[in-house]
mmCIF file of N, CA and C in Angstrom:
data_model
loop_
_atom_site.group_PDB
_atom_site.id
_atom_site.type_symbol
_atom_site.label_atom_id
_atom_site.label_comp_id
_atom_site.label_asym_id
_atom_site.label_seq_id
_atom_site.Cartn_x
_atom_site.Cartn_y
_atom_site.Cartn_z
ATOM 1 N N UNK A 1314 51.731 7.740 73.901
ATOM 2 C CA UNK A 1314 52.375 7.333 73.978
ATOM 3 C C UNK A 1314 52.942 6.218 72.462
ATOM 4 N N UNK A 1315 52.160 5.120 72.307
ATOM 5 C CA UNK A 1315 52.113 4.487 71.277
ATOM 6 C C UNK A 1315 52.123 4.443 70.494
ATOM 7 N N UNK A 1316 51.838 6.166 69.744
ATOM 8 C CA UNK A 1316 51.580 5.855 68.137
ATOM 9 C C UNK A 1316 53.740 6.815 68.527
ATOM 10 N N UNK A 1317 54.003 7.270 68.834
ATOM 11 C CA UNK A 1317 55.539 7.212 69.365
ATOM 12 C C UNK A 1317 55.991 6.451 68.915
ATOM 13 N N UNK A 1318 55.429 5.277 70.363
ATOM 14 C CA UNK A 1318 56.379 3.953 70.472
ATOM 15 C C UNK A 1318 57.094 3.139 69.151
ATOM 16 N N UNK A 1319 56.003 3.579 68.608
ATOM 17 C CA UNK A 1319 55.321 2.760 66.839
ATOM 18 C C UNK A 1319 56.538 3.523 66.283
ATOM 19 N N UNK A 1320 56.703 4.924 66.024
ATOM 20 C CA UNK A 1320 57.471 5.609 64.865
ATOM 21 C C UNK A 1320 59.379 5.313 65.435
ATOM 22 N N UNK A 1321 59.120 5.567 66.963
ATOM 23 C CA UNK A 1321 60.457 5.039 66.867
ATOM 24 C C UNK A 1321 61.121 3.977 66.323
ATOM 25 N N UNK A 1322 60.303 3.009 67.134
ATOM 26 C CA UNK A 1322 60.471 0.672 66.765
ATOM 27 C C UNK A 1322 60.879 0.653 65.340
ATOM 28 N N UNK A 1323 59.719 1.415 64.390
ATOM 29 C CA UNK A 1323 60.113 1.268 63.186
ATOM 30 C C UNK A 1323 60.768 2.535 62.374
ATOM 31 N N UNK A 1324 62.375 2.806 62.622
ATOM 32 C CA UNK A 1324 62.718 4.104 62.593
ATOM 33 C C UNK A 1324 62.321 5.146 61.620
ATOM 34 N N UNK A 1325 60.587 5.808 62.338
ATOM 35 C CA UNK A 1325 60.552 6.047 60.904
ATOM 36 C C UNK A 1325 61.721 8.051 61.590
ATOM 37 N N UNK A 1326 61.774 8.266 60.099
ATOM 38 C CA UNK A 1326 62.812 9.573 60.465
ATOM 39 C C UNK A 1326 62.016 10.151 60.689
ATOM 40 N N UNK A 1327 60.569 10.806 61.366
ATOM 41 C CA UNK A 1327 60.490 12.137 61.211
ATOM 42 C C UNK A 1327 58.858 12.260 61.559
ATOM 43 N N UNK A 1328 58.262 12.798 61.548
ATOM 44 C CA UNK A 1328 57.342 12.227 62.277
ATOM 45 C C UNK A 1328 56.750 14.456 62.392
ATOM 46 N N UNK A 1329 54.912 14.510 62.791
ATOM 47 C CA UNK A 1329 54.464 15.787 62.676
ATOM 48 C C UNK A 1329 53.332 15.437 63.817
ATOM 49 N N UNK A 1330 52.972 15.175 65.419
ATOM 50 C CA UNK A 1330 52.302 14.563 65.610
ATOM 51 C C UNK A 1330 50.842 15.966 65.627
ATOM 52 N N UNK A 1331 50.542 16.267 64.716
ATOM 53 C CA UNK A 1331 49.433 17.038 64.318
ATOM 54 C C UNK A 1331 47.937 17.206 65.562
ATOM 55 N N UNK A 1332 48.126 18.609 65.948
ATOM 56 C CA UNK A 1332 46.693 18.667 66.464
ATOM 57 C C UNK A 1332 45.413 18.415 65.347
ATOM 58 N N UNK A 1333 43.898 18.163 66.043
ATOM 59 C CA UNK A 1333 42.487 18.514 64.906
ATOM 60 C C UNK A 1333 42.401 19.990 64.875
ATOM 61 N N UNK A 1334 42.451 19.990 63.696
ATOM 62 C CA UNK A 1334 42.483 21.805 63.750
ATOM 63 C C UNK A 1334 40.590 22.148 63.174
ATOM 64 N N UNK A 1335 39.770 22.368 63.551
ATOM 65 C CA UNK A 1335 38.655 22.429 63.398
ATOM 66 C C UNK A 1335 38.047 23.677 62.351
ATOM 67 N N UNK A 1336 38.398 23.581 61.502
ATOM 68 C CA UNK A 1336 38.761 25.463 59.340
ATOM 69 C C UNK A 1336 37.052 25.148 59.639
ATOM 70 N N UNK A 1337 36.778 26.152 59.223
ATOM 71 C CA UNK A 1337 35.401 27.002 59.683
ATOM 72 C C UNK A 1337 35.948 26.531 58.272
ATOM 73 N N UNK A 1338 34.138 26.460 58.232
ATOM 74 C CA UNK A 1338 33.543 25.485 56.611
ATOM 75 C C UNK A 1338 33.081 24.419 56.749
ATOM 76 N N UNK A 1339 33.290 22.880 57.414
ATOM 77 C CA UNK A 1339 33.893 21.994 57.197
ATOM 78 C C UNK A 1339 32.827 21.505 58.446
ATOM 79 N N UNK A 1340 32.454 20.450 58.350
ATOM 80 C CA UNK A 1340 31.726 19.714 59.018
ATOM 81 C C UNK A 1340 31.991 19.526 60.673
ATOM 82 N N UNK A 1341 33.330 19.387 60.671
ATOM 83 C CA UNK A 1341 33.696 19.207 62.418
ATOM 84 C C UNK A 1341 33.759 20.699 62.658
ATOM 85 N N UNK A 1342 34.485 21.862 62.317
ATOM 86 C CA UNK A 1342 34.091 23.135 62.906
ATOM 87 C C UNK A 1342 32.376 23.081 63.008
ATOM 88 N N UNK A 1343 31.516 22.594 62.514
ATOM 89 C CA UNK A 1343 30.164 23.350 62.180
ATOM 90 C C UNK A 1343 29.433 22.678 63.138
ATOM 91 N N UNK A 1344 30.032 21.137 64.149
ATOM 92 C CA UNK A 1344 29.941 20.460 65.477
ATOM 93 C C UNK A 1344 30.428 20.953 65.885
ATOM 94 N N UNK A 1345 31.794 20.976 66.243
ATOM 95 C CA UNK A 1345 31.667 21.850 67.363
ATOM 96 C C UNK A 1345 31.880 23.068 67.557
ATOM 97 N N UNK A 1346 31.264 23.558 66.684
ATOM 98 C CA UNK A 1346 31.047 25.316 66.648
ATOM 99 C C UNK A 1346 29.638 25.075 67.558
ATOM 100 N N UNK A 1347 28.486 24.544 66.857
ATOM 101 C CA UNK A 1347 26.498 23.884 67.565
ATOM 102 C C UNK A 1347 26.591 23.865 68.765
ATOM 103 N N UNK A 1348 27.942 22.767 69.384
ATOM 104 C CA UNK A 1348 27.986 22.208 70.332
ATOM 105 C C UNK A 1348 29.038 22.924 71.603
ATOM 106 N N UNK A 1349 29.320 23.857 70.947
ATOM 107 C CA UNK A 1349 30.292 25.532 71.039
ATOM 108 C C UNK A 1349 31.448 24.264 72.696
ATOM 109 N N UNK A 1350 32.024 23.851 71.169
ATOM 110 C CA UNK A 1350 33.324 23.429 71.997
ATOM 111 C C UNK A 1350 34.943 24.470 71.215
ATOM 112 N N UNK A 1351 34.203 25.841 70.253
ATOM 113 C CA UNK A 1351 35.257 26.158 69.768
ATOM 114 C C UNK A 1351 35.717 27.193 70.923
ATOM 115 N N UNK A 1352 37.141 26.531 71.076
ATOM 116 C CA UNK A 1352 37.685 28.140 72.311
ATOM 117 C C UNK A 1352 38.440 29.071 72.331
ATOM 118 N N UNK A 1353 38.967 29.673 70.364
ATOM 119 C CA UNK A 1353 38.929 30.631 70.895
ATOM 120 C C UNK A 1353 39.439 31.487 68.258
ATOM 121 N N UNK A 1354 38.722 32.077 68.580
ATOM 122 C CA UNK A 1354 38.176 32.799 66.674
ATOM 123 C C UNK A 1354 39.562 33.247 66.109
ATOM 124 N N UNK A 1355 40.652 33.228 67.049
ATOM 125 C CA UNK A 1355 42.263 33.581 66.707
ATOM 126 C C UNK A 1355 42.538 33.004 65.324
ATOM 127 N N UNK A 1356 42.421 33.230 64.439
ATOM 128 C CA UNK A 1356 43.114 32.391 62.911
ATOM 129 C C UNK A 1356 44.155 31.499 62.717
ATOM 130 N N UNK A 1357 45.397 32.820 63.838
ATOM 131 C CA UNK A 1357 46.184 32.081 63.461
ATOM 132 C C UNK A 1357 47.200 31.641 64.793
ATOM 133 N N UNK A 1358 45.597 30.952 65.220
ATOM 134 C CA UNK A 1358 46.358 29.647 65.999
ATOM 135 C C UNK A 1358 44.782 28.206 65.198
ATOM 136 N N UNK A 1359 44.769 27.760 63.979
ATOM 137 C CA UNK A 1359 44.466 27.574 63.774
ATOM 138 C C UNK A 1359 45.702 27.118 62.474
ATOM 139 N N UNK A 1360 46.390 26.620 63.419
ATOM 140 C CA UNK A 1360 48.125 25.569 61.858
ATOM 141 C C UNK A 1360 47.906 24.378 62.423
ATOM 142 N N UNK A 1361 47.202 23.242 63.184
ATOM 143 C CA UNK A 1361 47.692 21.694 64.033
ATOM 144 C C UNK A 1361 48.441 22.074 64.813
ATOM 145 N N UNK A 1362 49.083 23.210 65.361
ATOM 146 C CA UNK A 1362 49.920 23.039 66.658
ATOM 147 C C UNK A 1362 49.108 23.337 67.424
ATOM 148 N N UNK A 1363 48.645 24.072 67.360
ATOM 149 C CA UNK A 1363 47.488 24.647 68.594
ATOM 150 C C UNK A 1363 45.921 24.139 69.011
ATOM 151 N N UNK A 1364 46.585 24.259 70.147
ATOM 152 C CA UNK A 1364 44.801 23.422 70.428
ATOM 153 C C UNK A 1364 43.561 24.284 70.511
ATOM 154 N N UNK A 1365 42.484 24.536 69.267
ATOM 155 C CA UNK A 1365 41.386 25.620 69.760
ATOM 156 C C UNK A 1365 40.142 25.067 69.729
ATOM 157 N N UNK A 1366 40.401 23.584 70.133
ATOM 158 C CA UNK A 1366 38.869 23.238 71.083
ATOM 159 C C UNK A 1366 38.890 22.751 71.646
ATOM 160 N N UNK A 1367 37.485 21.854 72.691
ATOM 161 C CA UNK A 1367 37.166 21.455 74.301
ATOM 162 C C UNK A 1367 37.142 19.999 73.748
ATOM 163 N N UNK A 1368 38.627 20.016 73.575
ATOM 164 C CA UNK A 1368 37.888 17.934 73.303
ATOM 165 C C UNK A 1368 37.340 17.513 74.283
ATOM 166 N N UNK A 1369 36.855 16.810 74.116
ATOM 167 C CA UNK A 1369 36.223 15.368 75.391
ATOM 168 C C UNK A 1369 37.287 14.674 76.228
ATOM 169 N N UNK A 1370 36.129 14.687 77.378
ATOM 170 C CA UNK A 1370 36.726 13.306 78.147
ATOM 171 C C UNK A 1370 38.604 14.548 78.741
ATOM 172 N N UNK A 1371 38.883 15.041 78.304
ATOM 173 C CA UNK A 1371 39.988 15.694 79.031
ATOM 174 C C UNK A 1371 40.045 17.555 78.663
ATOM 175 N N UNK A 1372 41.329 18.020 79.062
ATOM 176 C CA UNK A 1372 41.664 18.883 79.495
ATOM 177 C C UNK A 1372 41.612 19.384 78.112
ATOM 178 N N UNK A 1373 41.756 20.774 77.228
ATOM 179 C CA UNK A 1373 42.673 21.601 76.361
ATOM 180 C C UNK A 1373 43.394 20.908 76.372
ATOM 181 N N UNK A 1374 43.992 21.913 77.840
ATOM 182 C CA UNK A 1374 45.766 21.698 78.411
ATOM 183 C C UNK A 1374 46.438 20.348 78.251
ATOM 184 N N UNK A 1375 45.659 19.391 78.812
ATOM 185 C CA UNK A 1375 46.433 18.266 78.822
ATOM 186 C C UNK A 1375 46.295 17.354 77.083
ATOM 187 N N UNK A 1376 45.555 18.519 76.565
ATOM 188 C CA UNK A 1376 46.360 18.302 74.500
ATOM 189 C C UNK A 1376 46.733 18.727 74.412
ATOM 190 N N UNK A 1377 46.694 19.854 74.360
ATOM 191 C CA UNK A 1377 47.978 20.157 74.076
ATOM 192 C C UNK A 1377 50.150 20.049 75.151
ATOM 193 N N UNK A 1378 50.234 19.760 76.172
ATOM 194 C CA UNK A 1378 50.706 18.959 76.837
ATOM 195 C C UNK A 1378 51.279 17.001 76.378
ATOM 196 N N UNK A 1379 50.390 16.714 75.873
ATOM 197 C CA UNK A 1379 50.627 15.426 75.282
ATOM 198 C C UNK A 1379 51.296 15.223 74.621
ATOM 199 N N UNK A 1380 50.227 16.154 72.775
ATOM 200 C CA UNK A 1380 51.667 16.982 71.456
ATOM 201 C C UNK A 1380 53.090 17.433 71.845
ATOM 202 N N UNK A 1381 52.789 18.234 72.690
ATOM 203 C CA UNK A 1381 54.550 17.993 73.008
ATOM 204 C C UNK A 1381 55.921 17.428 73.938
ATOM 205 N N UNK A 1382 54.932 17.172 74.342
ATOM 206 C CA UNK A 1382 55.486 15.796 75.395
ATOM 207 C C UNK A 1382 56.101 14.320 73.942
ATOM 208 N N UNK A 1383 54.278 14.235 73.331
ATOM 209 C CA UNK A 1383 55.382 13.007 71.867
ATOM 210 C C UNK A 1383 56.103 13.589 71.253
ATOM 211 N N UNK A 1384 56.284 15.155 70.463
ATOM 212 C CA UNK A 1384 57.141 15.603 69.914
ATOM 213 C C UNK A 1384 58.611 15.294 71.067
ATOM 214 N N UNK A 1385 58.614 15.631 71.745
ATOM 215 C CA UNK A 1385 59.273 16.371 72.431
ATOM 216 C C UNK A 1385 60.471 14.772 73.256
ATOM 217 N N UNK A 1386 59.717 13.585 73.417
ATOM 218 C CA UNK A 1386 60.149 12.247 73.339
ATOM 219 C C UNK A 1386 60.703 11.373 71.930
ATOM 220 N N UNK A 1387 59.549 11.643 71.333
ATOM 221 C CA UNK A 1387 60.576 11.347 69.900
ATOM 222 C C UNK A 1387 61.653 11.680 69.259
ATOM 223 N N UNK A 1388 62.294 13.304 69.107
ATOM 224 C CA UNK A 1388 63.048 13.777 68.760
ATOM 225 C C UNK A 1388 63.943 13.824 70.194
ATOM 226 N N UNK A 1389 64.263 13.143 71.152
ATOM 227 C CA UNK A 1389 64.466 13.027 72.325
ATOM 228 C C UNK A 1389 66.348 13.221 71.812
ATOM 229 N N UNK A 1390 67.362 13.470 73.184
ATOM 230 C CA UNK A 1390 68.706 13.600 72.863
ATOM 231 C C UNK A 1390 69.241 11.614 73.260
ATOM 232 N N UNK A 1391 67.997 11.312 73.834
ATOM 233 C CA UNK A 1391 68.483 9.679 73.477
ATOM 234 C C UNK A 1391 68.250 9.325 72.357
ATOM 235 N N UNK A 1392 67.177 9.112 72.247
ATOM 236 C CA UNK A 1392 67.023 8.366 70.562
ATOM 237 C C UNK A 1392 67.403 9.328 68.940
ATOM 238 N N UNK A 1393 67.317 10.896 69.342
ATOM 239 C CA UNK A 1393 68.769 10.929 68.831
ATOM 240 C C UNK A 1393 70.042 10.837 68.891
ATOM 241 N N UNK A 1394 70.541 9.860 69.807
ATOM 242 C CA UNK A 1394 71.874 9.168 69.668
ATOM 243 C C UNK A 1394 71.701 8.355 69.068
ATOM 244 N N UNK A 1395 70.805 7.586 69.599
ATOM 245 C CA UNK A 1395 70.043 5.848 68.850
ATOM 246 C C UNK A 1395 70.675 6.173 68.011
ATOM 247 N N UNK A 1396 69.875 6.885 66.988
ATOM 248 C CA UNK A 1396 69.732 7.555 64.854
ATOM 249 C C UNK A 1396 71.575 7.742 65.067
ATOM 250 N N UNK A 1397 72.157 8.126 65.693
ATOM 251 C CA UNK A 1397 74.200 8.012 65.275
ATOM 252 C C UNK A 1397 73.974 6.973 65.588
ATOM 253 N N UNK A 1398 74.314 6.383 66.391
ATOM 254 C CA UNK A 1398 74.744 4.619 66.066
ATOM 255 C C UNK A 1398 74.065 3.960 64.925
ATOM 256 N N UNK A 1399 73.180 4.456 65.058
ATOM 257 C CA UNK A 1399 72.726 3.470 64.020
ATOM 258 C C UNK A 1399 72.879 4.030 62.351
ATOM 259 N N UNK A 1400 73.899 5.175 62.398
ATOM 260 C CA UNK A 1400 74.397 5.863 61.809
ATOM 261 C C UNK A 1400 73.531 6.396 60.536
ATOM 262 N N UNK A 1401 72.196 6.167 61.115
ATOM 263 C CA UNK A 1401 71.542 7.749 60.451
ATOM 264 C C UNK A 1401 70.990 8.393 60.767
ATOM 265 N N UNK A 1402 72.729 9.794 59.674
ATOM 266 C CA UNK A 1402 72.932 10.808 60.309
ATOM 267 C C UNK A 1402 72.413 11.897 59.596
ATOM 268 N N UNK A 1403 71.258 12.083 59.059
ATOM 269 C CA UNK A 1403 70.515 12.603 58.373
ATOM 270 C C UNK A 1403 68.988 12.970 59.697
ATOM 271 N N UNK A 1404 68.860 11.707 59.666
ATOM 272 C CA UNK A 1404 67.749 11.018 60.609
ATOM 273 C C UNK A 1404 67.837 12.090 62.617
ATOM 274 N N UNK A 1405 68.897 11.883 62.294
ATOM 275 C CA UNK A 1405 69.661 12.529 63.678
ATOM 276 C C UNK A 1405 69.651 14.467 63.812
ATOM 277 N N UNK A 1406 69.676 14.208 62.352
ATOM 278 C CA UNK A 1406 69.916 16.024 62.594
ATOM 279 C C UNK A 1406 69.097 16.619 62.111
ATOM 280 N N UNK A 1407 67.426 16.459 62.115
ATOM 281 C CA UNK A 1407 66.472 16.277 61.823
ATOM 282 C C UNK A 1407 65.613 16.137 63.036
ATOM 283 N N UNK A 1408 66.408 15.608 63.528
ATOM 284 C CA UNK A 1408 64.982 15.304 65.213
ATOM 285 C C UNK A 1408 66.306 16.330 66.008
ATOM 286 N N UNK A 1409 67.607 16.783 66.314
ATOM 287 C CA UNK A 1409 68.093 17.308 66.601
ATOM 288 C C UNK A 1409 67.657 19.862 66.108
ATOM 289 N N UNK A 1410 67.188 19.517 64.918
ATOM 290 C CA UNK A 1410 66.760 20.804 65.014
ATOM 291 C C UNK A 1410 65.270 20.237 65.265
ATOM 292 N N UNK A 1411 64.600 19.489 65.215
ATOM 293 C CA UNK A 1411 62.683 19.224 65.701
ATOM 294 C C UNK A 1411 62.953 20.098 66.795
ATOM 295 N N UNK A 1412 63.835 19.249 67.763
ATOM 296 C CA UNK A 1412 63.959 18.879 69.692
ATOM 297 C C UNK A 1412 64.277 20.913 69.704
ATOM 298 N N UNK A 1413 65.021 21.595 68.612
ATOM 299 C CA UNK A 1413 65.032 23.161 69.041
ATOM 300 C C UNK A 1413 63.671 23.378 68.865
ATOM 301 N N UNK A 1414 63.285 23.644 67.220
ATOM 302 C CA UNK A 1414 61.807 23.775 67.295
ATOM 303 C C UNK A 1414 61.310 24.286 68.311
ATOM 304 N N UNK A 1415 60.710 22.491 68.732
ATOM 305 C CA UNK A 1415 59.861 22.271 69.976
ATOM 306 C C UNK A 1415 59.703 23.147 71.366
ATOM 307 N N UNK A 1416 61.538 23.789 71.175
ATOM 308 C CA UNK A 1416 61.683 24.183 72.027
ATOM 309 C C UNK A 1416 61.939 26.165 72.784
ATOM 310 N N UNK A 1417 61.770 26.439 71.132
ATOM 311 C CA UNK A 1417 61.398 27.056 69.994
ATOM 312 C C UNK A 1417 59.992 27.709 70.251
ATOM 313 N N UNK A 1418 58.734 26.464 69.845
ATOM 314 C CA UNK A 1418 57.759 26.865 70.104
ATOM 315 C C UNK A 1418 57.261 26.965 71.882
ATOM 316 N N UNK A 1419 57.684 26.136 72.259
ATOM 317 C CA UNK A 1419 57.495 26.602 73.604
ATOM 318 C C UNK A 1419 57.117 27.676 73.689
ATOM 319 N N UNK A 1420 58.333 28.121 73.690
ATOM 320 C CA UNK A 1420 58.573 29.640 74.189
ATOM 321 C C UNK A 1420 58.145 31.231 73.031
ATOM 322 N N UNK A 1421 57.500 30.563 73.091
ATOM 323 C CA UNK A 1421 57.418 31.375 71.825
ATOM 324 C C UNK A 1421 55.301 31.597 72.629
ATOM 325 N N UNK A 1422 55.049 30.779 73.150
ATOM 326 C CA UNK A 1422 53.325 30.405 72.711
ATOM 327 C C UNK A 1422 53.435 30.143 74.591
ATOM 328 N N UNK A 1423 54.319 30.860 75.728
ATOM 329 C CA UNK A 1423 54.183 31.090 76.762
ATOM 330 C C UNK A 1423 52.863 30.614 76.600
ATOM 331 N N UNK A 1424 52.163 31.872 76.389
ATOM 332 C CA UNK A 1424 51.098 33.135 76.760
ATOM 333 C C UNK A 1424 49.972 32.074 76.697
ATOM 334 N N UNK A 1425 50.050 31.631 75.675
ATOM 335 C CA UNK A 1425 49.398 30.937 74.914
ATOM 336 C C UNK A 1425 48.978 29.502 75.706
ATOM 337 N N UNK A 1426 49.842 29.016 76.403
ATOM 338 C CA UNK A 1426 49.779 27.192 77.174
ATOM 339 C C UNK A 1426 49.459 27.365 78.670
ATOM 340 N N UNK A 1427 49.351 29.347 79.525
ATOM 341 C CA UNK A 1427 49.067 30.492 80.228
ATOM 342 C C UNK A 1427 47.743 29.767 80.332
ATOM 343 N N UNK A 1428 46.891 30.080 79.230
ATOM 344 C CA UNK A 1428 45.914 30.788 78.820
ATOM 345 C C UNK A 1428 45.220 29.333 78.786
ATOM 346 N N UNK A 1429 45.606 28.669 77.992
ATOM 347 C CA UNK A 1429 45.557 27.249 78.186
ATOM 348 C C UNK A 1429 45.089 26.008 79.699
ATOM 349 N N UNK A 1430 46.509 27.067 79.895
ATOM 350 C CA UNK A 1430 46.439 26.206 81.018
ATOM 351 C C UNK A 1430 45.093 26.768 82.208
ATOM 352 N N UNK A 1431 44.365 27.809 82.707
ATOM 353 C CA UNK A 1431 44.470 28.083 83.127
ATOM 354 C C UNK A 1431 42.254 28.558 82.898
ATOM 355 N N UNK A 1432 41.912 28.024 82.026
ATOM 356 C CA UNK A 1432 40.551 27.457 81.570
ATOM 357 C C UNK A 1432 39.589 27.146 82.028
ATOM 358 N N UNK A 1433 38.429 27.379 82.403
ATOM 359 C CA UNK A 1433 38.139 26.564 83.589
ATOM 360 C C UNK A 1433 37.526 26.001 81.870
ATOM 361 N N UNK A 1434 37.869 24.144 82.393
ATOM 362 C CA UNK A 1434 37.117 22.829 81.592
ATOM 363 C C UNK A 1434 35.649 22.731 81.872
ATOM 364 N N UNK A 1435 35.394 22.685 80.729
ATOM 365 C CA UNK A 1435 34.202 22.142 81.675
ATOM 366 C C UNK A 1435 33.865 20.512 80.282
ATOM 367 N N UNK A 1436 33.847 19.403 81.021
ATOM 368 C CA UNK A 1436 34.376 17.963 79.773
ATOM 369 C C UNK A 1436 32.724 18.086 79.764
ATOM 370 N N UNK A 1437 33.267 18.051 77.704
ATOM 371 C CA UNK A 1437 32.068 18.211 76.997
ATOM 372 C C UNK A 1437 31.744 16.633 77.471
#
């Protein structure tokens, strides 16, 4: 949450907390493949929004939920209202739209989130 707090403190208008995506052909992908840390070969999930690898020291589901929480915190109604009070109207509009997108993403990705939640996690 320190990055979220930093962005709020410094009145950054918009953020995107992307998840590392080990793209095929990259050194990161090759290493994760070698270490058997790739979770999915569904290339539609390789977009920076879905976790497709097993992180070290915590579960894939925990990382996915942390990214969702970071976005929800930054774009919360409380923070949106602060932007309005500060007369940062464009930032407030972006915030409302982003919050809508976050909830839509969660709705569209219920099966994915459930799959992650029930993966048998083996810490790397």
